Coordinates of C-alpha atoms in Angstrom, one line a residue:
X43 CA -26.4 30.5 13.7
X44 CA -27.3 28.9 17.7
X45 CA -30.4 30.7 18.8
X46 CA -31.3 29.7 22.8
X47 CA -34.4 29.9 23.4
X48 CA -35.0 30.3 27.0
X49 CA -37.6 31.8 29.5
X50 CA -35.6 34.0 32.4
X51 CA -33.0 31.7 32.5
X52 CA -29.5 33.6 34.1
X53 CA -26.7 33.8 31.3
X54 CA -23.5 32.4 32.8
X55 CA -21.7 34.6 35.1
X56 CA -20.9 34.5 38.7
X57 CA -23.9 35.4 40.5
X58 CA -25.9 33.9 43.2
X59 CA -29.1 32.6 41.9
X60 CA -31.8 30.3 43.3
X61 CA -31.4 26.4 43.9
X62 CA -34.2 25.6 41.7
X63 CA -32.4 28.3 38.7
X64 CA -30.2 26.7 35.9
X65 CA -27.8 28.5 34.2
X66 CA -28.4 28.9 30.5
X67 CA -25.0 27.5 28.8
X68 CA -26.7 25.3 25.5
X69 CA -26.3 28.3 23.2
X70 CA -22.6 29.5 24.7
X71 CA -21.6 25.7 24.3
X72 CA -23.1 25.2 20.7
X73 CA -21.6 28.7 19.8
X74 CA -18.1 27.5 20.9
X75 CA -18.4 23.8 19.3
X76 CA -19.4 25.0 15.9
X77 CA -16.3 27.7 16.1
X78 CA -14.1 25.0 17.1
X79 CA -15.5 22.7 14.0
X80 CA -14.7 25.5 11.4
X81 CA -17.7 27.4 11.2
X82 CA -18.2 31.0 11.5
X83 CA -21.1 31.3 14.4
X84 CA -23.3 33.4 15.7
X85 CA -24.9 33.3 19.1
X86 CA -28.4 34.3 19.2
X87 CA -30.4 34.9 22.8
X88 CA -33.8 35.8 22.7
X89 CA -37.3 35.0 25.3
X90 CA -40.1 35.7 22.6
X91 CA -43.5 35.7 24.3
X92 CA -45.8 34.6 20.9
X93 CA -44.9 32.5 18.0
X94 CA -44.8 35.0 16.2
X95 CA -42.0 36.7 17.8
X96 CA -40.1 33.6 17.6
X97 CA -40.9 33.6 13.9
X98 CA -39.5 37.1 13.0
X99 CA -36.1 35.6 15.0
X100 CA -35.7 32.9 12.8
X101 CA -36.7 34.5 9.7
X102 CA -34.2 37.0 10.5
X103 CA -31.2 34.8 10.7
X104 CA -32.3 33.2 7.1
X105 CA -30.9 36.2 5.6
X106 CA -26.8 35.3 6.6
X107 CA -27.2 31.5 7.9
X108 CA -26.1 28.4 6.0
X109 CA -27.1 26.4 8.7
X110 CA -29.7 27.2 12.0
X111 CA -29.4 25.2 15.8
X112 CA -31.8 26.0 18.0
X113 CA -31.8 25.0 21.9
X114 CA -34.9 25.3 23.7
X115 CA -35.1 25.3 27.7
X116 CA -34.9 21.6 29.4
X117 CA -37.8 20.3 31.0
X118 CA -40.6 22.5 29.3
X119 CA -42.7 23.0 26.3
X120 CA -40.3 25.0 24.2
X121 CA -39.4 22.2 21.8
X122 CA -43.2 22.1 20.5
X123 CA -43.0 25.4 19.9
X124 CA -40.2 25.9 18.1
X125 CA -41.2 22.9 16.2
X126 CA -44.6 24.3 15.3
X127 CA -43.0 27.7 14.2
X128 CA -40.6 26.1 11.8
X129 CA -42.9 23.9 10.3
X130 CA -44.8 27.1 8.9
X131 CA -41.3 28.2 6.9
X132 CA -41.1 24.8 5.5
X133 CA -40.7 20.7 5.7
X134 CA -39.8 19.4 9.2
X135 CA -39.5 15.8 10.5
X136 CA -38.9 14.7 14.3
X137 CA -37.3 12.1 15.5
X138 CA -35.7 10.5 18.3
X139 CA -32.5 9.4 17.8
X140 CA -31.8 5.5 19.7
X141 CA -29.6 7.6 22.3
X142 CA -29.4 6.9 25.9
X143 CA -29.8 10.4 28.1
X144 CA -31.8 11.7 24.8
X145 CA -35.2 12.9 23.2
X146 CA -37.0 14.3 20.4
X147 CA -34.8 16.4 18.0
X148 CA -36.8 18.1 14.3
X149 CA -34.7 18.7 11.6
X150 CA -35.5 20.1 8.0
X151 CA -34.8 22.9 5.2
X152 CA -37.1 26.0 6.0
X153 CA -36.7 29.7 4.2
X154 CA -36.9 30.5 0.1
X155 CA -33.7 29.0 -0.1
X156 CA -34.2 26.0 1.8
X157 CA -31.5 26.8 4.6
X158 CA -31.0 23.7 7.1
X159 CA -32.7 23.8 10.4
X160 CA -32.0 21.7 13.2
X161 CA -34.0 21.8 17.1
X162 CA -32.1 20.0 19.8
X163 CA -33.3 19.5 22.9
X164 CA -32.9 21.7 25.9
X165 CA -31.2 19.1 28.5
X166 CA -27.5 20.3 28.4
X167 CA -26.3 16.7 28.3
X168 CA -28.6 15.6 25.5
X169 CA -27.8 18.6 24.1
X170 CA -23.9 18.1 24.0
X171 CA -24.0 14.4 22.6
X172 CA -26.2 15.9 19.9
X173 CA -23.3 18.4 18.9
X174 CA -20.7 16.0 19.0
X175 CA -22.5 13.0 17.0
X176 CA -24.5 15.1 14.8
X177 CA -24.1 19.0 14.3
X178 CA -20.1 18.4 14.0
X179 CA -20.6 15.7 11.4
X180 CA -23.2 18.2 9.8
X181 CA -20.5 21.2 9.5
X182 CA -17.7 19.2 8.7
X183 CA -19.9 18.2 5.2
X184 CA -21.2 21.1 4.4
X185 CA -17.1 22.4 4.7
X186 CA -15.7 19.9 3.2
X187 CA -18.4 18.3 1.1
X188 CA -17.3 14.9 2.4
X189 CA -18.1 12.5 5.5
X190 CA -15.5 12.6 7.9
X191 CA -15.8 9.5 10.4
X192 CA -15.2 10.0 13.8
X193 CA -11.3 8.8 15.5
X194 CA -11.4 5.9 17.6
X195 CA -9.7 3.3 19.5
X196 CA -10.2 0.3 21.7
X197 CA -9.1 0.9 25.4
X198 CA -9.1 -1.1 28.4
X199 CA -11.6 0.2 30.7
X200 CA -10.6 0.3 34.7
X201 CA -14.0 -0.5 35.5
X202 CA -17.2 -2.2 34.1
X203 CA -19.9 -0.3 33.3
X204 CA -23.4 -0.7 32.2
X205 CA -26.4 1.2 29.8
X206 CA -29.8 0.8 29.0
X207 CA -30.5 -2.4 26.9
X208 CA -32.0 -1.3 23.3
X209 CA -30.2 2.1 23.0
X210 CA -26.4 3.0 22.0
X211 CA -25.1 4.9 25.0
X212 CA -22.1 6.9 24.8
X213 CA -20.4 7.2 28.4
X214 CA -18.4 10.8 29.3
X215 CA -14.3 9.1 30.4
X216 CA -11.1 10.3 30.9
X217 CA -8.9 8.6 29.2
X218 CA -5.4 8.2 30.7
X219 CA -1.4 8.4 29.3
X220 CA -1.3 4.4 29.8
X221 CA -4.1 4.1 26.9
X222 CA -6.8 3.0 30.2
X223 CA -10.2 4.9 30.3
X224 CA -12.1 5.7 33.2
X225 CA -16.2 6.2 33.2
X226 CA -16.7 9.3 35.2
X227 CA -18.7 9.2 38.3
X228 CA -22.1 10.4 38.2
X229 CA -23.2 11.2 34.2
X230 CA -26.4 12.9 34.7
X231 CA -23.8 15.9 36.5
X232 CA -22.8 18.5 34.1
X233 CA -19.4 18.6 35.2
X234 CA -18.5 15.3 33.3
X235 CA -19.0 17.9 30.2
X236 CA -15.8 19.8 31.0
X237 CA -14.2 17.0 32.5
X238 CA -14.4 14.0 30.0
X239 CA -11.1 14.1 27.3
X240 CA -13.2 10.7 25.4
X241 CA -16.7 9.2 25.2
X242 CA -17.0 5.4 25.7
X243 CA -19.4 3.8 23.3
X244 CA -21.8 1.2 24.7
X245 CA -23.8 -0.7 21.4
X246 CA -27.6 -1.4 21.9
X247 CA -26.8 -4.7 22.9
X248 CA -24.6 -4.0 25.7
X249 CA -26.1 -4.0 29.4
X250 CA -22.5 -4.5 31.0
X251 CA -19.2 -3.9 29.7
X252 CA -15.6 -5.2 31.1
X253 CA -13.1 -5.7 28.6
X254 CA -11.8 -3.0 25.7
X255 CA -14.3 -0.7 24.3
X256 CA -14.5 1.9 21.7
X257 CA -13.2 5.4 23.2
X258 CA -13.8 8.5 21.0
X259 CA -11.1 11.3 21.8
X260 CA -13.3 15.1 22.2
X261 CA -10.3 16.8 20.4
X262 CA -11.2 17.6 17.8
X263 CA -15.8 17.2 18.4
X264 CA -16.6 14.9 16.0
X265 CA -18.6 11.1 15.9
X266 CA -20.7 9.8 13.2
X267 CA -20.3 6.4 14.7
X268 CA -23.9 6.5 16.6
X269 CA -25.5 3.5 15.1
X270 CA -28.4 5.2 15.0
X271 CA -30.2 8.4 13.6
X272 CA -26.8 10.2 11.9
X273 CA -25.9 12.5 9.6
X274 CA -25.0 9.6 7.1
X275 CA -28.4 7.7 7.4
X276 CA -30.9 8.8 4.6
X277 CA -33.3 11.1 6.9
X278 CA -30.4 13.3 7.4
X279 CA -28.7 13.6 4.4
X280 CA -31.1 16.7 3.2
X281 CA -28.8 18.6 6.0
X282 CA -25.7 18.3 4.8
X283 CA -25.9 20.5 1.5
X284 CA -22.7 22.9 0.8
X285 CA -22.9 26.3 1.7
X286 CA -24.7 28.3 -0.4
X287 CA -22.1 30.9 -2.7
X288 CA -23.0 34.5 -2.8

């Protein structure tokens, strides 16, 4: 189950809305990856007013989920509160992942039977490089009962490019019919979302990069390859139980 949580936030249709207004797409675009991954999803909108609104929302998808993903709204205090709410129905740890163009994410087992639980943040960007490196991964175990690492290649890249020393980066690129990848232009847009066919990994060690890097095709969503917080380091593995059997 995808539950958005977000305060009067316009769902996605073609209206005219304020300059300072964001479109709410997190739980349309989680919905859709974790179809597209194999699962059977449900999309779940909801503003609660208290925390214990929010509660009786959770609690209520415990009864048919395997799995829970929750998106708060970017740039506010909804990720503390969702936090605090799920701590009451069980175990939860935050961390933040060593991911360029990301923040805090909790994770844990909440619920009698101990379903998995995972908060992502709200930015759309952070919240699409979460999907692809660690819900995907996530499903795809809990499907298969086995890791499945991500494909990859080297490519030549048409262009440098650079990313924050200390943190593995992963760079939204198009790459072409002649095996080359391009970096889009401007990353912190939301278009590179639709537009990117590959993600370029950038190490922690890499400032600048010129020569062949790794590229990640999008089709089909998955990369474990983080080389940092991921499904297959010990913190996560609690997540990637089976499905429970009726």
């Amino acid at each position: 189950n995808t539950l958005s949580l977000n305060d009067a936030l316009p769902i996605c249709f073609p209206v005219t809305i304020d300059a300072e207004d964001e479109f709410e797409s997190n739980s349309w675009f989680l919905t859709t990856f974790a179809r597209e991954v194999g699962a059977h999803a449900f999309r779940v909108h909801t503003i609660p007013e208290t925390a214990e609104q929010l509660k009786l929302v959770i609690e209520d998808q415990l009864v048919r989920a395997d799995l829970i993903v929750i998106s708060g709204e970017s740039k506010d205090e909804s990720f503390d509160l969702i936090t605090s709410v799920i701590s009451t129905l069980g175990e939860i740890q935050i961390v933040t992942p060593n991911l360029a163009e990301s923040s805090k994410h909790s994770f844990g087992l909440i619920g009698p039977d101990k379903t998995p639980v995972v908060v992502l943040p709200g930015d759309p960007i952070s919240n699409f490089l979460s999907a692809e490196l660690f819900i995907g991964p996530m499903i795809k175990k809990m499907l298969t009962g086995v890791n499945k690492e991500s494909q990859s290649k080297k490519v030549k890249l048409t262009k440098s490019i650079t990313s924050p020393s200390g943190k593995v980066s992963y760079i939204r690129g198009d790459l072409n019919a002649d095996g080359q990848v391009s970096p889009l232009a401007d990353q912190e847009s939301l278009i590179t979302l639709s537009k990117a066919n590959c993600l370029i990994r950038l190490g922690r060690q890499a400032t600048s990069r010129h020569g062949p890097r790794p590229a990640t095709p999008r089709r089909p969503f998955s990369c474990a390859q983080a080389g940092c917080c991921t499904p297959s380091c010990p913190c996560l593995r609690p997540l990637t139980q089976p499905p429970r059997r009726a």
